[in-house]
GROMACS .gro file of C-alpha atoms in nm:
model
  286
    1MET     CA    1   2.192  -1.246   3.979
    2SER     CA    2   2.170  -0.997   4.225
    3ASN     CA    3   1.821  -0.875   4.389
    4SER     CA    4   1.880  -0.523   4.219
    5ARG     CA    5   1.943  -0.646   3.891
    6ARG     CA    6   1.632  -0.901   3.927
    7ILE     CA    7   1.412  -0.607   4.021
    8LYS     CA    8   1.541  -0.391   3.744
    9ASP     CA    9   1.457  -0.681   3.525
   10GLY     CA   10   1.114  -0.750   3.661
   11LEU     CA   11   1.041  -0.376   3.625
   12VAL     CA   12   1.141  -0.357   3.264
   13ARG     CA   13   0.955  -0.695   3.196
   14LEU     CA   14   0.657  -0.515   3.325
   15LEU     CA   15   0.699  -0.212   3.138
   16ILE     CA   16   0.739  -0.410   2.807
   17TYR     CA   17   0.388  -0.598   2.895
   18VAL     CA   18   0.220  -0.277   2.969
   19CYS     CA   19   0.310  -0.133   2.618
   20VAL     CA   20   0.214  -0.432   2.456
   21LEU     CA   21  -0.148  -0.443   2.646
   22PHE     CA   22  -0.177  -0.064   2.568
   23SER     CA   23  -0.111  -0.116   2.192
   24VAL     CA   24  -0.366  -0.407   2.179
   25ALA     CA   25  -0.614  -0.208   2.367
   26LEU     CA   26  -0.569   0.085   2.172
   27LEU     CA   27  -0.604  -0.114   1.850
   28LEU     CA   28  -0.939  -0.292   1.978
   29GLY     CA   29  -1.077   0.029   2.116
   30ILE     CA   30  -1.058   0.182   1.756
   31ILE     CA   31  -1.200  -0.115   1.595
   32VAL     CA   32  -1.483  -0.152   1.829
   33TYR     CA   33  -1.582   0.216   1.826
   34VAL     CA   34  -1.590   0.203   1.434
   35LEU     CA   35  -1.798  -0.103   1.409
   36ILE     CA   36  -2.024   0.019   1.660
   37LYS     CA   37  -2.056   0.361   1.498
   38GLY     CA   38  -2.074   0.210   1.146
   39ILE     CA   39  -2.180  -0.146   1.144
   40GLY     CA   40  -2.546  -0.035   1.126
   41THR     CA   41  -2.471   0.167   0.791
   42VAL     CA   42  -2.318  -0.114   0.601
   43ASN     CA   43  -2.570  -0.320   0.400
   44TRP     CA   44  -2.612  -0.457   0.047
   45SER     CA   45  -2.769  -0.158  -0.088
   46PHE     CA   46  -2.491   0.063   0.079
   47LEU     CA   47  -2.224  -0.154  -0.112
   48THR     CA   48  -2.407  -0.188  -0.454
   49THR     CA   49  -2.567   0.166  -0.523
   50VAL     CA   50  -2.451   0.535  -0.555
   51THR     CA   51  -2.590   0.814  -0.350
   52SER     CA   52  -2.890   0.969  -0.508
   53ALA     CA   53  -3.111   1.212  -0.382
   54LEU     CA   54  -3.366   1.126  -0.661
   55ASN     CA   55  -3.366   0.762  -0.572
   56GLY     CA   56  -3.346   0.820  -0.216
   57THR     CA   57  -3.047   0.606  -0.202
   58VAL     CA   58  -2.695   0.612  -0.006
   59GLY     CA   59  -2.422   0.407  -0.162
   60ILE     CA   60  -2.031   0.362  -0.220
   61ALA     CA   61  -2.027   0.143  -0.515
   62GLY     CA   62  -1.882   0.423  -0.739
   63ASN     CA   63  -1.614   0.478  -0.469
   64ILE     CA   64  -1.519   0.109  -0.441
   65VAL     CA   65  -1.493   0.073  -0.823
   66ASN     CA   66  -1.283   0.397  -0.819
   67THR     CA   67  -1.055   0.250  -0.538
   68LEU     CA   68  -1.016  -0.086  -0.712
   69LEU     CA   69  -0.914   0.078  -1.031
   70ILE     CA   70  -0.646   0.327  -0.879
   71ILE     CA   71  -0.504   0.013  -0.703
   72ILE     CA   72  -0.493  -0.192  -1.023
   73ILE     CA   73  -0.339   0.099  -1.232
   74THR     CA   74  -0.088   0.200  -0.987
   75MET     CA   75   0.026  -0.131  -0.900
   76LEU     CA   76   0.079  -0.211  -1.284
   77ILE     CA   77   0.303   0.071  -1.293
   78ALA     CA   78   0.477   0.058  -0.965
   79THR     CA   79   0.549  -0.331  -0.954
   80PRO     CA   80   0.778  -0.362  -1.252
   81VAL     CA   81   0.946  -0.041  -1.205
   82GLY     CA   82   0.996  -0.071  -0.837
   83ILE     CA   83   1.123  -0.445  -0.860
   84GLY     CA   84   1.335  -0.378  -1.173
   85SER     CA   85   1.494  -0.084  -0.986
   86ALA     CA   86   1.587  -0.297  -0.706
   87ILE     CA   87   1.718  -0.569  -0.909
   88TYR     CA   88   1.954  -0.346  -1.105
   89LEU     CA   89   2.070  -0.167  -0.763
   90ASN     CA   90   2.117  -0.498  -0.572
   91GLU     CA   91   2.262  -0.721  -0.873
   92TYR     CA   92   2.398  -0.513  -1.125
   93ALA     CA   93   2.505  -0.178  -1.032
   94LYS     CA   94   2.849  -0.140  -0.885
   95PRO     CA   95   2.877   0.028  -0.527
   96GLY     CA   96   2.958   0.394  -0.583
   97LYS     CA   97   2.844   0.750  -0.615
   98LEU     CA   98   2.537   0.667  -0.852
   99VAL     CA   99   2.384   0.405  -0.634
  100SER     CA  100   2.431   0.621  -0.317
  101ILE     CA  101   2.255   0.909  -0.523
  102ILE     CA  102   1.960   0.665  -0.616
  103GLU     CA  103   1.928   0.520  -0.269
  104TYR     CA  104   1.932   0.867  -0.107
  105ALA     CA  105   1.664   0.999  -0.374
  106THR     CA  106   1.432   0.692  -0.283
  107GLU     CA  107   1.487   0.762   0.095
  108THR     CA  108   1.410   1.117   0.019
  109LEU     CA  109   1.111   1.045  -0.154
  110SER     CA  110   0.949   0.807   0.103
  111GLY     CA  111   0.982   1.093   0.366
  112ILE     CA  112   0.810   1.374   0.160
  113PRO     CA  113   0.436   1.461   0.251
  114SER     CA  114   0.192   1.303   0.056
  115ILE     CA  115   0.017   1.662  -0.005
  116LEU     CA  116   0.331   1.752  -0.180
  117PHE     CA  117   0.303   1.472  -0.412
  118GLY     CA  118  -0.056   1.569  -0.478
  119LEU     CA  119   0.041   1.909  -0.566
  120PHE     CA  120   0.307   1.800  -0.779
  121GLY     CA  121   0.094   1.558  -0.950
  122MET     CA  122  -0.202   1.818  -1.032
  123MET     CA  123   0.055   2.050  -1.184
  124PHE     CA  124   0.247   1.811  -1.388
  125PHE     CA  125   0.041   1.535  -1.462
  126GLY     CA  126  -0.309   1.715  -1.449
  127GLU     CA  127  -0.196   2.053  -1.629
  128LYS     CA  128   0.128   1.989  -1.804
  129LEU     CA  129   0.022   1.659  -1.945
  130GLY     CA  130  -0.346   1.744  -1.961
  131LEU     CA  131  -0.512   1.457  -1.781
  132GLY     CA  132  -0.671   1.683  -1.562
  133TYR     CA  133  -0.872   1.543  -1.271
  134SER     CA  134  -0.874   1.157  -1.327
  135LEU     CA  135  -0.814   0.823  -1.166
  136LEU     CA  136  -0.515   0.823  -1.399
  137THR     CA  137  -0.351   1.129  -1.257
  138GLY     CA  138  -0.415   0.992  -0.932
  139SER     CA  139  -0.276   0.685  -0.979
  140LEU     CA  140   0.060   0.823  -1.137
  141THR     CA  141   0.090   1.036  -0.837
  142LEU     CA  142   0.055   0.744  -0.612
  143THR     CA  143   0.307   0.564  -0.834
  144LEU     CA  144   0.572   0.821  -0.730
  145MET     CA  145   0.456   0.760  -0.364
  146VAL     CA  146   0.491   0.395  -0.349
  147LEU     CA  147   0.794   0.335  -0.563
  148PRO     CA  148   1.031   0.395  -0.289
  149LEU     CA  149   0.838   0.143  -0.061
  150MET     CA  150   0.839  -0.133  -0.336
  151THR     CA  151   1.214  -0.052  -0.406
  152ARG     CA  152   1.349  -0.067  -0.050
  153ASN     CA  153   1.154  -0.351   0.042
  154THR     CA  154   1.244  -0.563  -0.271
  155GLN     CA  155   1.614  -0.468  -0.215
  156GLU     CA  156   1.597  -0.599   0.146
  157ALA     CA  157   1.435  -0.913   0.018
  158LEU     CA  158   1.696  -0.960  -0.235
  159LYS     CA  159   1.967  -0.927   0.039
  160THR     CA  160   1.839  -1.195   0.239
  161VAL     CA  161   1.904  -1.472  -0.039
  162PRO     CA  162   2.219  -1.639   0.051
  163SER     CA  163   2.501  -1.578  -0.164
  164SER     CA  164   2.553  -1.954  -0.230
  165TYR     CA  165   2.237  -1.955  -0.440
  166ARG     CA  166   2.407  -1.696  -0.677
  167ASN     CA  167   2.729  -1.883  -0.681
  168GLY     CA  168   2.591  -2.224  -0.732
  169ALA     CA  169   2.376  -2.099  -1.023
  170ILE     CA  170   2.653  -1.924  -1.207
  171GLY     CA  171   2.893  -2.235  -1.127
  172LEU     CA  172   2.655  -2.453  -1.305
  173GLY     CA  173   2.648  -2.243  -1.590
  174SER     CA  174   2.323  -2.032  -1.551
  175GLY     CA  175   2.342  -1.672  -1.726
  176LYS     CA  176   2.313  -1.359  -1.489
  177TRP     CA  177   1.931  -1.309  -1.566
  178HIS     CA  178   1.838  -1.672  -1.595
  179MET     CA  179   1.966  -1.690  -1.242
  180ILE     CA  180   1.803  -1.375  -1.103
  181ARG     CA  181   1.472  -1.529  -1.277
  182THR     CA  182   1.462  -1.866  -1.174
  183ILE     CA  183   1.649  -1.828  -0.852
  184LEU     CA  184   1.674  -1.498  -0.689
  185ILE     CA  185   1.311  -1.372  -0.751
  186PRO     CA  186   1.137  -1.704  -0.634
  187SER     CA  187   1.352  -1.687  -0.306
  188ALA     CA  188   1.288  -1.317  -0.227
  189MET     CA  189   0.918  -1.354  -0.332
  190PRO     CA  190   0.772  -1.357   0.023
  191GLY     CA  191   0.945  -0.984   0.088
  192ILE     CA  192   0.859  -0.851  -0.256
  193ILE     CA  193   0.474  -0.989  -0.183
  194THR     CA  194   0.504  -0.799   0.178
  195GLY     CA  195   0.612  -0.469   0.003
  196ALA     CA  196   0.360  -0.494  -0.251
  197ILE     CA  197   0.101  -0.534  -0.012
  198LEU     CA  198   0.232  -0.250   0.198
  199ALA     CA  199   0.196  -0.052  -0.115
  200ILE     CA  200  -0.163  -0.140  -0.165
  201GLY     CA  201  -0.242  -0.043   0.200
  202ARG     CA  202  -0.084   0.292   0.151
  203ILE     CA  203  -0.312   0.329  -0.173
  204VAL     CA  204  -0.604   0.231  -0.019
  205GLY     CA  205  -0.563   0.467   0.261
  206GLU     CA  206  -0.415   0.778   0.073
  207SER     CA  207  -0.659   1.082   0.075
  208ALA     CA  208  -0.443   1.413   0.061
  209ALA     CA  209  -0.278   1.343  -0.269
  210LEU     CA  210  -0.602   1.219  -0.415
  211LEU     CA  211  -0.774   1.544  -0.365
  212PHE     CA  212  -0.550   1.736  -0.573
  213THR     CA  213  -0.575   1.480  -0.862
  214ALA     CA  214  -0.844   1.232  -0.901
  215GLY     CA  215  -1.131   1.439  -0.761
  216SER     CA  216  -1.427   1.318  -0.604
  217ALA     CA  217  -1.702   1.193  -0.851
  218LYS     CA  218  -1.877   0.885  -0.718
  219LEU     CA  219  -2.082   0.779  -1.030
  220LEU     CA  220  -2.075   0.408  -1.152
  221PRO     CA  221  -1.942   0.345  -1.500
  222GLN     CA  222  -2.201   0.233  -1.739
  223GLY     CA  223  -2.085  -0.068  -1.942
  224LEU     CA  224  -1.776  -0.205  -2.058
  225ALA     CA  225  -1.708   0.114  -2.260
  226GLY     CA  226  -1.771   0.324  -1.949
  227LEU     CA  227  -1.546   0.126  -1.732
  228LEU     CA  228  -1.241   0.163  -2.001
  229ASN     CA  229  -1.312   0.516  -2.016
  230LYS     CA  230  -1.320   0.573  -1.614
  231PRO     CA  231  -0.951   0.605  -1.584
  232MET     CA  232  -0.979   0.913  -1.796
  233GLN     CA  233  -1.243   1.053  -1.555
  234SER     CA  234  -1.270   1.203  -1.213
  235GLY     CA  235  -1.326   0.963  -0.921
  236GLY     CA  236  -1.317   0.986  -0.583
  237THR     CA  237  -1.198   0.668  -0.350
  238LEU     CA  238  -1.331   0.549  -0.032
  239THR     CA  239  -1.105   0.772   0.167
  240ILE     CA  240  -1.199   1.060  -0.033
  241GLN     CA  241  -1.588   1.008   0.017
  242MET     CA  242  -1.515   0.958   0.397
  243TYR     CA  243  -1.368   1.258   0.458
  244LEU     CA  244  -1.636   1.460   0.231
  245SER     CA  245  -1.903   1.273   0.409
  246ALA     CA  246  -1.750   1.373   0.759
  247THR     CA  247  -1.658   1.743   0.674
  248SER     CA  248  -1.845   1.874   0.378
  249GLU     CA  249  -2.162   1.690   0.400
  250GLY     CA  250  -2.170   1.626   0.789
  251ASP     CA  251  -2.304   1.269   0.733
  252PHE     CA  252  -2.117   1.073   0.981
  253ASP     CA  253  -2.314   0.773   0.956
  254THR     CA  254  -2.186   0.731   0.611
  255ALA     CA  255  -1.849   0.813   0.694
  256PHE     CA  256  -1.825   0.545   0.982
  257GLY     CA  257  -1.980   0.318   0.736
  258ILE     CA  258  -1.678   0.352   0.479
  259ALA     CA  259  -1.454   0.325   0.778
  260VAL     CA  260  -1.583  -0.011   0.848
  261VAL     CA  261  -1.544  -0.118   0.504
  262LEU     CA  262  -1.184   0.021   0.487
  263LEU     CA  263  -1.122  -0.187   0.800
  264VAL     CA  264  -1.243  -0.484   0.626
  265ILE     CA  265  -1.024  -0.425   0.344
  266VAL     CA  266  -0.720  -0.381   0.552
  267LEU     CA  267  -0.797  -0.697   0.753
  268VAL     CA  268  -0.814  -0.885   0.407
  269ILE     CA  269  -0.480  -0.722   0.285
  270ASN     CA  270  -0.317  -0.840   0.613
  271LEU     CA  271  -0.453  -1.186   0.606
  272GLY     CA  272  -0.365  -1.228   0.208
  273THR     CA  273  -0.018  -1.122   0.295
  274LYS     CA  274   0.033  -1.401   0.569
  275ALA     CA  275  -0.095  -1.644   0.325
  276LEU     CA  276   0.091  -1.579   0.043
  277THR     CA  277   0.399  -1.529   0.247
  278LYS     CA  278   0.343  -1.861   0.425
  279HIS     CA  279   0.276  -2.042   0.086
  280PHE     CA  280   0.596  -1.898  -0.088
  281ASP     CA  281   0.817  -2.001   0.218
  282LEU     CA  282   0.675  -2.365   0.220
  283THR     CA  283   0.763  -2.357  -0.177
  284ARG     CA  284   1.103  -2.227  -0.116
  285LYS     CA  285   1.149  -2.489   0.136
  286GLU     CA  286   1.042  -2.762  -0.068
   0.00000   0.00000   0.00000
């Protein structure tokens, strides 16, 4: 290797290390800053009560419940539809104009700004279907947003399964659906789980679309009946409350406290993704 090429390689390697260090330093800087500003606000009362001027409490329990309900409802709708669409496109549909149109539509949906989804969800689900400002309206809107992510990730996961698995199962007399259910899906499960966790991450971090559809109520449901009726009522998630606390109310202590909770949620999601992916990888190898 010539001296000039050695110098160029060294400069490129140095540039790569600088980029890596900058990314890590930026992430650590954001985390440290948020923790310093918000960790003092987070306590048991903050996590288990709702804000009440009468009782003199500041809490986000209602927002936590709303966030969990929106995640559950959205994933219950989006997961089977997204995985089913991916299986159809990858295993049943013949390459052609229809498949190209569907794939183009999913790619286009993934690039639409979330606020446009919110406007559509408010007018269609809220006004036309009469659901109003409710967690169900927000969940249906978020379903449209995460479906492309679920579908494309599942497609890519299915494509990584070797063709020999399919041919071997068919050759042994397995039916198409039996092969998909017992061979293909378990083998692609790490990628499918990754797509689902990424979708949950987008749901947790979404705010613009939910401002138009789910509202901002933060009351806790009363009893089992109240919890069952909650999807039809307005409810603000953690991101909505953080936005309102920082802008409308000027309560930055609460906003940074919510930011700390969101950071913990994102950390748990990432750790859960790695653990589940590792588990299914080990199961597949066995």
